[in-house]
Tab-separated table of C-alpha atoms in Angstrom:
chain	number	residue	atom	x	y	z
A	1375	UNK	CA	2.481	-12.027	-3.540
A	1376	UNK	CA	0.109	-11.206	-0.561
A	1377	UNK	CA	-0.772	-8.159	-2.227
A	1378	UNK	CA	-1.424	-10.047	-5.355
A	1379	UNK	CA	-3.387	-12.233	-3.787
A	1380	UNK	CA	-6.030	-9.328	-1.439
A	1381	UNK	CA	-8.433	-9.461	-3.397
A	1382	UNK	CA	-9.251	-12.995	-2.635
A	1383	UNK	CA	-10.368	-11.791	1.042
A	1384	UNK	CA	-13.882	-11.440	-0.188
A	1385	UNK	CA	-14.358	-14.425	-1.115
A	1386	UNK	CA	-15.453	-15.703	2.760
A	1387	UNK	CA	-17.793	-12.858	2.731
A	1388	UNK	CA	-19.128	-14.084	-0.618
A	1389	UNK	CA	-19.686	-16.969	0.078
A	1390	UNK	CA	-21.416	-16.749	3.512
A	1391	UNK	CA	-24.248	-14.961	4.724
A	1392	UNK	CA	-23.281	-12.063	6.887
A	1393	UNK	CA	-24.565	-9.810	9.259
A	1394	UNK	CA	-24.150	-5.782	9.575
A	1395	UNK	CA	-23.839	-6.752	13.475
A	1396	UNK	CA	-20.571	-8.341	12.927
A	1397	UNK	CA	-17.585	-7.141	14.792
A	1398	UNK	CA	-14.061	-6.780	13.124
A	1399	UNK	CA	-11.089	-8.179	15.067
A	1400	UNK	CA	-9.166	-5.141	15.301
A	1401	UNK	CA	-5.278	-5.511	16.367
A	1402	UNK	CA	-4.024	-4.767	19.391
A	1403	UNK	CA	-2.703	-0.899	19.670
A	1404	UNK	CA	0.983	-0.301	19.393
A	1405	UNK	CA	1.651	0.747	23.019
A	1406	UNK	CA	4.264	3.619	21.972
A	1407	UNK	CA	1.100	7.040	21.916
A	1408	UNK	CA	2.922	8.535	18.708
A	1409	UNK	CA	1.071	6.049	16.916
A	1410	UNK	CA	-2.105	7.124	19.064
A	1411	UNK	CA	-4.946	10.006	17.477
A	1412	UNK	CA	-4.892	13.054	19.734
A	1413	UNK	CA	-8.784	14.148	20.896
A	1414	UNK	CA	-8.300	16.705	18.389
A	1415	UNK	CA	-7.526	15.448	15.349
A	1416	UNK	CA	-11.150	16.345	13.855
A	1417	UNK	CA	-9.665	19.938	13.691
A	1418	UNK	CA	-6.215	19.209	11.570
A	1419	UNK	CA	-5.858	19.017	8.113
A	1420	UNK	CA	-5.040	16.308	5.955
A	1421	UNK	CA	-1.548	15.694	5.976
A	1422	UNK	CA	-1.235	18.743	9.105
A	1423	UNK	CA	1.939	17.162	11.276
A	1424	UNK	CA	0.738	15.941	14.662
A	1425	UNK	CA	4.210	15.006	16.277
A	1426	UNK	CA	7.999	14.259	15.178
A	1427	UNK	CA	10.420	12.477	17.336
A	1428	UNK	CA	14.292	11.748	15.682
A	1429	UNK	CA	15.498	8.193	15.822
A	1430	UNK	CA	18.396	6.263	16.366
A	1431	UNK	CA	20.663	6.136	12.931
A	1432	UNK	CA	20.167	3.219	10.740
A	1433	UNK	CA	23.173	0.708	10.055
A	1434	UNK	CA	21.589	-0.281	7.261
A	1435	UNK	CA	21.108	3.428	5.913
A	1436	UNK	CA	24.644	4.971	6.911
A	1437	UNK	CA	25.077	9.089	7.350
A	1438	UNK	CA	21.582	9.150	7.247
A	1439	UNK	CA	19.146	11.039	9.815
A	1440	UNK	CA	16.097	9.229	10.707
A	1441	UNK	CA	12.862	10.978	11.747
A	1442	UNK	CA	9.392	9.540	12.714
A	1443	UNK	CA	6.843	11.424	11.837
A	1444	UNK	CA	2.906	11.639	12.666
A	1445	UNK	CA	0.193	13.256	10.643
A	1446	UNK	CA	-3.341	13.575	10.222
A	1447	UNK	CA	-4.998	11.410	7.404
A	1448	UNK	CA	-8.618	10.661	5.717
A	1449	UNK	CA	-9.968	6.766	6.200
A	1450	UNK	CA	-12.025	5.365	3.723
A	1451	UNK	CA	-15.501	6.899	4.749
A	1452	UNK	CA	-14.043	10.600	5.052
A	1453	UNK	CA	-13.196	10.150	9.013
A	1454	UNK	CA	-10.168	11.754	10.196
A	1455	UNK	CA	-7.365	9.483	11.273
A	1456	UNK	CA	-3.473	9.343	12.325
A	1457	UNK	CA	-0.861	7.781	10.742
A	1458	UNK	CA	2.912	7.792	10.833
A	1459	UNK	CA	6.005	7.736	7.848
A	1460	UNK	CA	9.550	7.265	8.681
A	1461	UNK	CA	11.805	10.260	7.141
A	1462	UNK	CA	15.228	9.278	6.030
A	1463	UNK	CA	17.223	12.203	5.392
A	1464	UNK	CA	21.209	12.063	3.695
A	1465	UNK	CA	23.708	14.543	5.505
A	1466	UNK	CA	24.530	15.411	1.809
A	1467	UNK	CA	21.211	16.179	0.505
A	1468	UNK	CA	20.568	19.829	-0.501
A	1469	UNK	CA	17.905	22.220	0.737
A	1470	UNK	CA	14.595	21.355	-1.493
A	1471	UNK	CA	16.425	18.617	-2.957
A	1472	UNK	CA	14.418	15.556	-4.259
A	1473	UNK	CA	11.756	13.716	-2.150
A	1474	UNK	CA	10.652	10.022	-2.826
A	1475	UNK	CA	8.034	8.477	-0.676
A	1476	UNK	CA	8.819	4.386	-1.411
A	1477	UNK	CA	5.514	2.348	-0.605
A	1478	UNK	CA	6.630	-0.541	0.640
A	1479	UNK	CA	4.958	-3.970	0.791
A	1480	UNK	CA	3.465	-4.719	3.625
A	1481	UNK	CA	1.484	-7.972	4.215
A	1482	UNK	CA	0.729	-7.451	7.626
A	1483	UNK	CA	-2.135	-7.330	10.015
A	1484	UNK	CA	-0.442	-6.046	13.093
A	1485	UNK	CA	1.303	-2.717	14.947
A	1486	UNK	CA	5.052	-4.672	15.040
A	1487	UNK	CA	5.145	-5.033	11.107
A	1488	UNK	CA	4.719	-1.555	10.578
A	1489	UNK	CA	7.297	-0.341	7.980
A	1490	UNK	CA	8.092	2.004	11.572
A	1491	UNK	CA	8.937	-0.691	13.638
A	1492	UNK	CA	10.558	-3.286	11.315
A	1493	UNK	CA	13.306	-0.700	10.476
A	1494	UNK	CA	14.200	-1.364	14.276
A	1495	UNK	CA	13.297	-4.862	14.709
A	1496	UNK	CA	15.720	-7.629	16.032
A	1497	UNK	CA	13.250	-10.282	14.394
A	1498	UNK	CA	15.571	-11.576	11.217
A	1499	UNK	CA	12.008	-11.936	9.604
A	1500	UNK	CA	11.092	-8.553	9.089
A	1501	UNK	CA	13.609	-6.890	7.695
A	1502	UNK	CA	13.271	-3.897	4.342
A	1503	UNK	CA	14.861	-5.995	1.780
A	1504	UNK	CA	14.582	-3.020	-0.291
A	1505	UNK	CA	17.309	-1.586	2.103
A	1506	UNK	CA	20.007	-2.017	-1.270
A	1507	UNK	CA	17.885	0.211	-3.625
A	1508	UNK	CA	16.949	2.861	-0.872
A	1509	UNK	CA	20.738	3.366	-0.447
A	1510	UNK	CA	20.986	3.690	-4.173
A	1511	UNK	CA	18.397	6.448	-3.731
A	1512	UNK	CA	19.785	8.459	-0.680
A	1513	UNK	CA	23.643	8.425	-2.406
A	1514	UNK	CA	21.439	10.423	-5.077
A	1515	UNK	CA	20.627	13.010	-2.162
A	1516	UNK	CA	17.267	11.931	-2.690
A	1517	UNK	CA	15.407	12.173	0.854
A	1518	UNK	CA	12.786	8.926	1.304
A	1519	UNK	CA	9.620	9.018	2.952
A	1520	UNK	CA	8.236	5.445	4.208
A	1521	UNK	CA	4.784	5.599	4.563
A	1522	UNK	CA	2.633	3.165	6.846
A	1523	UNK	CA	0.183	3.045	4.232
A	1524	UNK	CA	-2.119	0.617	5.794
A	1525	UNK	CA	-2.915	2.878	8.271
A	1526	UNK	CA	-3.722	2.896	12.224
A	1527	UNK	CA	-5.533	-0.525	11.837
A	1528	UNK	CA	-3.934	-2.237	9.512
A	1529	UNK	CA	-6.516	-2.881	6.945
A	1530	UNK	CA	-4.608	-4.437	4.905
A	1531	UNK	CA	-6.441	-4.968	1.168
A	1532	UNK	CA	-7.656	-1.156	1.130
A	1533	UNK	CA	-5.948	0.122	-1.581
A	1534	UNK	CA	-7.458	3.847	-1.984
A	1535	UNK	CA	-6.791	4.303	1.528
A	1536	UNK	CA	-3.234	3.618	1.121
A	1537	UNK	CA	-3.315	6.270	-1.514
A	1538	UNK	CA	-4.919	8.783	0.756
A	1539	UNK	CA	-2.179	8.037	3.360
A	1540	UNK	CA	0.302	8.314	1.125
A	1541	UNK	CA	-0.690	11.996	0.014
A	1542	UNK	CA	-0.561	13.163	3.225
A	1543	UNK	CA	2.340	11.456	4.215
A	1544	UNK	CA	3.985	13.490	1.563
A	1545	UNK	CA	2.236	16.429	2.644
A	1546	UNK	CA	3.522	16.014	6.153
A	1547	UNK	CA	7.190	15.711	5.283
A	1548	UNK	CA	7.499	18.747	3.271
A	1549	UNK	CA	5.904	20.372	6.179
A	1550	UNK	CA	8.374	18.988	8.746
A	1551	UNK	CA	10.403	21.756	10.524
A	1552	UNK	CA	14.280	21.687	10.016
A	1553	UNK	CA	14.363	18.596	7.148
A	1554	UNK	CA	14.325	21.804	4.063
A	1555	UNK	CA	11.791	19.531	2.435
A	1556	UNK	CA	9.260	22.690	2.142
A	1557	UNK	CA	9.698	22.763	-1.229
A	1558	UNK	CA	11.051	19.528	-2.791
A	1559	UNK	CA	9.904	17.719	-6.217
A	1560	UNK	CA	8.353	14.870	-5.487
A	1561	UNK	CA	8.556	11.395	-6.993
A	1562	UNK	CA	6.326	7.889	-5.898
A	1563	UNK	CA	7.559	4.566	-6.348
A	1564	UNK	CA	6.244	0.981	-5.017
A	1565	UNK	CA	5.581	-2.819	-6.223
A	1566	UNK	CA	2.628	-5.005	-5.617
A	1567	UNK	CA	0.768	-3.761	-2.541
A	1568	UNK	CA	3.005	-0.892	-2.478
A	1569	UNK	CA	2.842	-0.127	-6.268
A	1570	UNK	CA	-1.766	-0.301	-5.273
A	1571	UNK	CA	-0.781	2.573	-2.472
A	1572	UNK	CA	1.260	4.405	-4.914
A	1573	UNK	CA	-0.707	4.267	-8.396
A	1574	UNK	CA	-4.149	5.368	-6.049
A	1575	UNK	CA	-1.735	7.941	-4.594
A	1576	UNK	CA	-1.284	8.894	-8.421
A	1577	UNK	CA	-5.092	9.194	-9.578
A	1578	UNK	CA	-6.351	10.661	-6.366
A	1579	UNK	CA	-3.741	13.617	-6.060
A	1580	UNK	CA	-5.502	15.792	-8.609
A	1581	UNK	CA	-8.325	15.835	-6.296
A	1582	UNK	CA	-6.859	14.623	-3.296
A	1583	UNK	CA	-3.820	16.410	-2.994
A	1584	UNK	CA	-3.710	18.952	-6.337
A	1585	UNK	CA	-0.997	21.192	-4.312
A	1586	UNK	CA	1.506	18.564	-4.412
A	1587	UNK	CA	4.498	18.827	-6.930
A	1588	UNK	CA	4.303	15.660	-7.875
A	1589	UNK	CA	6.336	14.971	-11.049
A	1590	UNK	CA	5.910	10.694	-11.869
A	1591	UNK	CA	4.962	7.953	-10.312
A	1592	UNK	CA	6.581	4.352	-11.040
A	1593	UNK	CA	3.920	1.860	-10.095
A	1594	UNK	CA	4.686	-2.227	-10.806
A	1595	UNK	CA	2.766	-5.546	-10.560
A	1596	UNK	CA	-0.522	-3.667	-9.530
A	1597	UNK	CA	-2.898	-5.583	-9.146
A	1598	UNK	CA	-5.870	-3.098	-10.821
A	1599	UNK	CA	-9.009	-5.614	-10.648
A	1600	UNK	CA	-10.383	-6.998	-7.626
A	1601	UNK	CA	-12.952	-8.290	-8.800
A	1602	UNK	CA	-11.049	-10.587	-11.315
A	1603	UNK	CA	-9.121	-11.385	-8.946
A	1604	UNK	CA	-11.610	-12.885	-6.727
A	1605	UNK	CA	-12.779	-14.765	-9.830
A	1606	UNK	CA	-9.315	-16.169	-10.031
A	1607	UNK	CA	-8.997	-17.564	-6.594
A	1608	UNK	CA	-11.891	-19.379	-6.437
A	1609	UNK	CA	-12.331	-22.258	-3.853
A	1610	UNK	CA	-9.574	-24.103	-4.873
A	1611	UNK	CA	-6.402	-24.746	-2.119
A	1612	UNK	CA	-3.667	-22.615	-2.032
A	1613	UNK	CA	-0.269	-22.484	-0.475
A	1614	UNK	CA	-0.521	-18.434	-0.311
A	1615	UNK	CA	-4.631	-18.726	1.517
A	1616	UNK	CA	-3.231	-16.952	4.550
A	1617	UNK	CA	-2.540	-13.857	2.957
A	1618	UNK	CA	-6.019	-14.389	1.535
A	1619	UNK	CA	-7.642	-14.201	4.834
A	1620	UNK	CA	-5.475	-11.586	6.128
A	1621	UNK	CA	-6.904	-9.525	3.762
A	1622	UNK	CA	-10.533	-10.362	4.781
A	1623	UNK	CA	-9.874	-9.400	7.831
A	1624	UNK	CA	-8.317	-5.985	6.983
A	1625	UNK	CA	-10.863	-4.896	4.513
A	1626	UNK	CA	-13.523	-5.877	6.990
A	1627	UNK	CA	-11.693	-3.296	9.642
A	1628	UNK	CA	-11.678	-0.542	6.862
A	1629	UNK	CA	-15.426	-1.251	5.752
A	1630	UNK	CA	-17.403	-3.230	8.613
A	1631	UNK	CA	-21.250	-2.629	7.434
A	1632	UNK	CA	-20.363	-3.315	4.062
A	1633	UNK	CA	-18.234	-6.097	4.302
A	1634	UNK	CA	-18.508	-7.833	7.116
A	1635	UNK	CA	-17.259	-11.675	7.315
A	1636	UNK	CA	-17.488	-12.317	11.094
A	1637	UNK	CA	-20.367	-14.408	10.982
A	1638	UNK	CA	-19.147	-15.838	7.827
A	1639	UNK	CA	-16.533	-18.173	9.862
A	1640	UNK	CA	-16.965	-21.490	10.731
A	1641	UNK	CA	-15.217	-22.332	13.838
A	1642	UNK	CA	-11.698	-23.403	12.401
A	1643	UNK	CA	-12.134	-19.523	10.195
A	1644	UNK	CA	-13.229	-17.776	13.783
A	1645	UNK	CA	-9.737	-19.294	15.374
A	1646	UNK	CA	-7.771	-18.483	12.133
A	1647	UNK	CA	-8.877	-14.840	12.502
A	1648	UNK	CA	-7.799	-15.190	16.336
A	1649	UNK	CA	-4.377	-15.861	15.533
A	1650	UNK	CA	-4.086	-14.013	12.343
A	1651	UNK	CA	-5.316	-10.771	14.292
A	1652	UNK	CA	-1.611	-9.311	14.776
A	1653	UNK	CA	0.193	-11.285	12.501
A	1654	UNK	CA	2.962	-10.243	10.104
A	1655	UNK	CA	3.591	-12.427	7.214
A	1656	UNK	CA	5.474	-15.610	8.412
A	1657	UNK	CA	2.330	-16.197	10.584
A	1658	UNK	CA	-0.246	-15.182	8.203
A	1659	UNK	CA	1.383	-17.874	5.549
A	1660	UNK	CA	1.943	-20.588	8.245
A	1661	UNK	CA	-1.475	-20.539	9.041
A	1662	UNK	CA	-3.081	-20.711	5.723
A	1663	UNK	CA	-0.637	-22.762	3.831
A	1664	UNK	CA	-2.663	-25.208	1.605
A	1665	UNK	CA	-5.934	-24.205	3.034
A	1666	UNK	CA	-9.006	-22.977	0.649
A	1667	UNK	CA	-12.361	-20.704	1.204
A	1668	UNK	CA	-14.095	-23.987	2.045
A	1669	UNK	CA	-11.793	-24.674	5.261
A	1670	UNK	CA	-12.936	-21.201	7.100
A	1671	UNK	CA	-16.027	-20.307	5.707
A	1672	UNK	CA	-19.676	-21.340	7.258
A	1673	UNK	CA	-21.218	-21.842	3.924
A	1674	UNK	CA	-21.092	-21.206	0.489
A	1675	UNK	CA	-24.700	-19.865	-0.453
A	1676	UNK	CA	-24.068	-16.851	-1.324
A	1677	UNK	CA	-22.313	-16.026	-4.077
A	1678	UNK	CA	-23.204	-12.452	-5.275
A	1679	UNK	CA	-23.177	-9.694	-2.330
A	1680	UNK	CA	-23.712	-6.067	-3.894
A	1681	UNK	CA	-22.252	-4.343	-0.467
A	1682	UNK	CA	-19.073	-6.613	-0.963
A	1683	UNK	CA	-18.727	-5.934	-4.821
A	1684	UNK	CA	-19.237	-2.854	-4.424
A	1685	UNK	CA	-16.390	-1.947	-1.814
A	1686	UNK	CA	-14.252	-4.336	-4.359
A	1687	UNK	CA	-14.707	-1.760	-7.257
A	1688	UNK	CA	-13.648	0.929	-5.282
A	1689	UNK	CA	-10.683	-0.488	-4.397
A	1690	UNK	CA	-9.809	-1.521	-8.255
A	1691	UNK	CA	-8.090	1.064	-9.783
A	1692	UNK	CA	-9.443	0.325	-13.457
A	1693	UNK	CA	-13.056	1.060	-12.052
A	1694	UNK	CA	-11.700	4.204	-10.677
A	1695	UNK	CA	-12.902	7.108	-13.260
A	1696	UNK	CA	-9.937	9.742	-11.838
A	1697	UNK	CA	-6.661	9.401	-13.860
A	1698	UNK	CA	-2.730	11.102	-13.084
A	1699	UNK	CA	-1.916	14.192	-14.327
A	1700	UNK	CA	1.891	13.270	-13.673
A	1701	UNK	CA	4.161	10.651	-15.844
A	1702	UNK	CA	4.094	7.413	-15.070
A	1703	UNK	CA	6.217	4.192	-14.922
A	1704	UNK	CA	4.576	0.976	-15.155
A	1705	UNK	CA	5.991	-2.381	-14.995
A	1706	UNK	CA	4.867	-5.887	-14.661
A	1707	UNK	CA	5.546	-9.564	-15.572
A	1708	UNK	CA	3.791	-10.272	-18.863
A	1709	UNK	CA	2.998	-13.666	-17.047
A	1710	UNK	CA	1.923	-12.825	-13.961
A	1711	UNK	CA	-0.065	-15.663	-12.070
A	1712	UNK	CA	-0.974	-14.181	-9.174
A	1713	UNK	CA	-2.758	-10.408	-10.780
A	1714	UNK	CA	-4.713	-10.166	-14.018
A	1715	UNK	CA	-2.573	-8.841	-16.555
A	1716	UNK	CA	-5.274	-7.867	-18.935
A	1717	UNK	CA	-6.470	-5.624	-16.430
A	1718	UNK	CA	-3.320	-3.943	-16.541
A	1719	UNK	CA	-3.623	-3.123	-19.365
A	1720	UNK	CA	-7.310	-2.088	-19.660
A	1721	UNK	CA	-6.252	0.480	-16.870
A	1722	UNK	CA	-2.690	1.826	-18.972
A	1723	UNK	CA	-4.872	2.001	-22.026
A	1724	UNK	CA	-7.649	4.270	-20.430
A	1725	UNK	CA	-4.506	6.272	-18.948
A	1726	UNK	CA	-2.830	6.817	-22.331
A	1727	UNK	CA	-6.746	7.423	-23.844
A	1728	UNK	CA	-6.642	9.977	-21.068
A	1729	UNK	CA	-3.476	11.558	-22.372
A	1730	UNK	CA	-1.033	10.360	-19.475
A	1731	UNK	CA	2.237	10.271	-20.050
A	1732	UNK	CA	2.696	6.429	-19.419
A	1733	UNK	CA	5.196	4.107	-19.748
A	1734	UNK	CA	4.565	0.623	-19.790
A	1735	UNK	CA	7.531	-2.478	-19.746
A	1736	UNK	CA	7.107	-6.317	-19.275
A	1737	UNK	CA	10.161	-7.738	-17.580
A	1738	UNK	CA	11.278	-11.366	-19.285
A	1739	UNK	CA	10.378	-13.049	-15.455
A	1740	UNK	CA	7.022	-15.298	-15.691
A	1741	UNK	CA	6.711	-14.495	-12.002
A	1742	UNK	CA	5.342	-11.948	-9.570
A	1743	UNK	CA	8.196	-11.158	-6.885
A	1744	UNK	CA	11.555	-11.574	-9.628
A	1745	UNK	CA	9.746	-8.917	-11.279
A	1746	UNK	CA	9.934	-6.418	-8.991
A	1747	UNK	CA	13.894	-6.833	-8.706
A	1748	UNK	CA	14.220	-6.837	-12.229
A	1749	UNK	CA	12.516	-3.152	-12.610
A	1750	UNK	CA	14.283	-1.624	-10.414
A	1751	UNK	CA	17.309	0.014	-12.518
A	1752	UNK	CA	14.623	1.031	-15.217
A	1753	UNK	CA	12.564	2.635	-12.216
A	1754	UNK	CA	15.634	4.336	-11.001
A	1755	UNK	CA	16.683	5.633	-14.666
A	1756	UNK	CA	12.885	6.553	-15.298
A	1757	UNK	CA	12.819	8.948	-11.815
A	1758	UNK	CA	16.397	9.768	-12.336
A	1759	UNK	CA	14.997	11.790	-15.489
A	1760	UNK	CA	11.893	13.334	-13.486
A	1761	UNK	CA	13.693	15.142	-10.831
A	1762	UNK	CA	15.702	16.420	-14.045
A	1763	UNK	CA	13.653	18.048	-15.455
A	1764	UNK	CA	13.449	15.750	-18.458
A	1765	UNK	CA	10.482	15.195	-20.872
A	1766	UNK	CA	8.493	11.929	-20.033
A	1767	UNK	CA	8.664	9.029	-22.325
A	1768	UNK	CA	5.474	7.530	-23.607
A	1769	UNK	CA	4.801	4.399	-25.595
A	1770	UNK	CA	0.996	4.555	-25.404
């Protein structure tokens, strides 16, 4: 739902005035220095491995080998960056055998809700619910790569850098020594915020990442329009608003001339930020639960910002003018509340104008989340038939 709801994070720049002097509220650096840039990183390669260290095994993911792995990335002005994916290799995989890298969702502003750290946290809270289907995966032989696809900052809301990191997070595992990954078929597969970092993973990689043997990508409850979104949200309360202005703050780390909402808060939207700053999502919902725009913004005078609409559009995939050159899987609730269907659709309809090999499902749940679940043995089935070798459906 958080990822649903992103888009909404402009709003409080919107609707205040601004400044290009503002300062983001960056969270606090994980502590452990794999998650640190090296001096050099300028001179690596997009998706060139920095470090690998082997974990503990996973009860949760039994006889498999766990490996966390650092690599160099591309932020959203071009600047080198690191980031980190967690490798979980099967002891009865096969050399070059299948590779998925699962997006997860992540509605999370800080270092501890990393998709790296939850996998070892205590806290009952965080947990990978997805833990059920990933098993289903790795008894396949598949190998998974979990990507933290919002990146060294956490800017959470910035969907084409997810994509980026995604790419290279691929990248990196194939180039890890010892995993027998060098080769691999790939496959991509996430929901909501993770199905944003996987469908931009899917329409950058011809220029992005063209090398990559990429062959489908199963994308669900995108949400393709930011801007609709936005118009969706509106002022009124809402028992989700924390998410909302978690994602302010992220896409003002990830674009802080353009969309800067510092000096948009009043003093209540100032603390909210404070606290928010490292949250994970239990925090981020407790804090704005039944709160609006109008309870942390300064003012509402503005509400047209061409700096702020425009980083919106680049983050909404049906604005984006690159399409896959793989299959894809798309599914969504025909009802969703939270994203705007039609835009959905306007984006699978330039895909299959494009000649993509897309296929499209509505699950029967009038919800978001229940959708998600409901997908999953279709997604499985669909990617099942990719690393086969089998002909794509279409119903464009």
């Amino acid at each position: 739902m958080g990822a649903a709801l992103l888009s909404g994070a402009t709003v409080i720049s919107l609707f205040g005035p601004g400044s290009a002097g503002a300062v983001p509220l960056y969270p606090t650096p994980d502590p452990d220095p794999i998650y640190a840039a090296p001096a050099d990183i300028a001179e690596k390669s997009p998706g060139e491995v920095l470090e690998t260290r082997p974990m503990p095994p996973l009860a949760m993911f039994p006889g498999t080998a766990v490996t966390l792995v650092k690599f160099r990335s591309t932020n959203s002005q071009g600047l080198p960056i690191a980031a980190t994916s967690t490798l979980l290799t099967p002891q009865w995989r096969v050399p070059d055998g299948p590779l998925l890298s699962y997006q997860h969702i992540i509605n999370a502003l800080g270092p501890r809700c990393a998709v790296s750290r939850v996998l070892y946290s205590p806290d009952p809270n965080l947990q990978v619910r997805e833990a059920v289907a990933l098993n289903a995966v790795l008894a396949r032989g598949w190998s998974v790569a979990l990507p933290d696809h919002l990146g060294p900052t956490f800017a959470y809301g910035a969907a084409r850098l997810g994509g980026q990191i995604t790419l290279d997070g691929i990248r990196a595992a194939r180039a890890v020594p010892g995993l027998n990954l060098h080769r691999s078929p790939i496959a991509m597969a996430g929901y909501s915020g993770g199905g944003m970092a996987t469908a931009w993973a899917a329409a950058l990689a011809p220029t992005y990442a063209p090398e990559l043997d990429i062959v489908g990508a199963a994308a669900g409850g995108v949400p393709t329009n930011l801007v609709r979104m936005i118009e969706a949200v509106n002022t009124a309360p809402h028992p989700a608003f924390g998410l909302i202005m978690a994602a302010a703050i992220g896409l003002e780390r990830e674009y802080p001339d353009r969309l800067p909402i510092g000096e948009s808060l009043n003093p209540r939207g100032l603390w909210a930020r404070d606290v928010l700053a490292n949250g994970c999502t239990n925090e981020i919902l407790a804090v704005g639960a039944g709160k609006s725009v109008m309870d942390f913004a300064s003012n509402m005078s503005l509400m047209t910002n061409r700096d702020a609409r425009a980083v919106l559009e680049e983050n909404s995939l049906e604005f984006f003018d690159g399409v896959p050159r793989i299959p894809v899987y798309e599914w969504h609730s025909a009802s969703d509340p939270l994203i705007p269907v039609d835009s959905i659709v306007a984006t699978n309809r330039r895909y299959c104008d494009a000649g993509v090999r897309l296929q499209a499902d509505t699950t029967i749940s009038p919800e978001h989340m229940s959708a998600a679940v409901l997908g999953v043995p279709f997604v499985l089935g669909w990617l099942d038939a990719r690393f086969r070798g089998e002909p794509a459906p279409s119903n464009c």
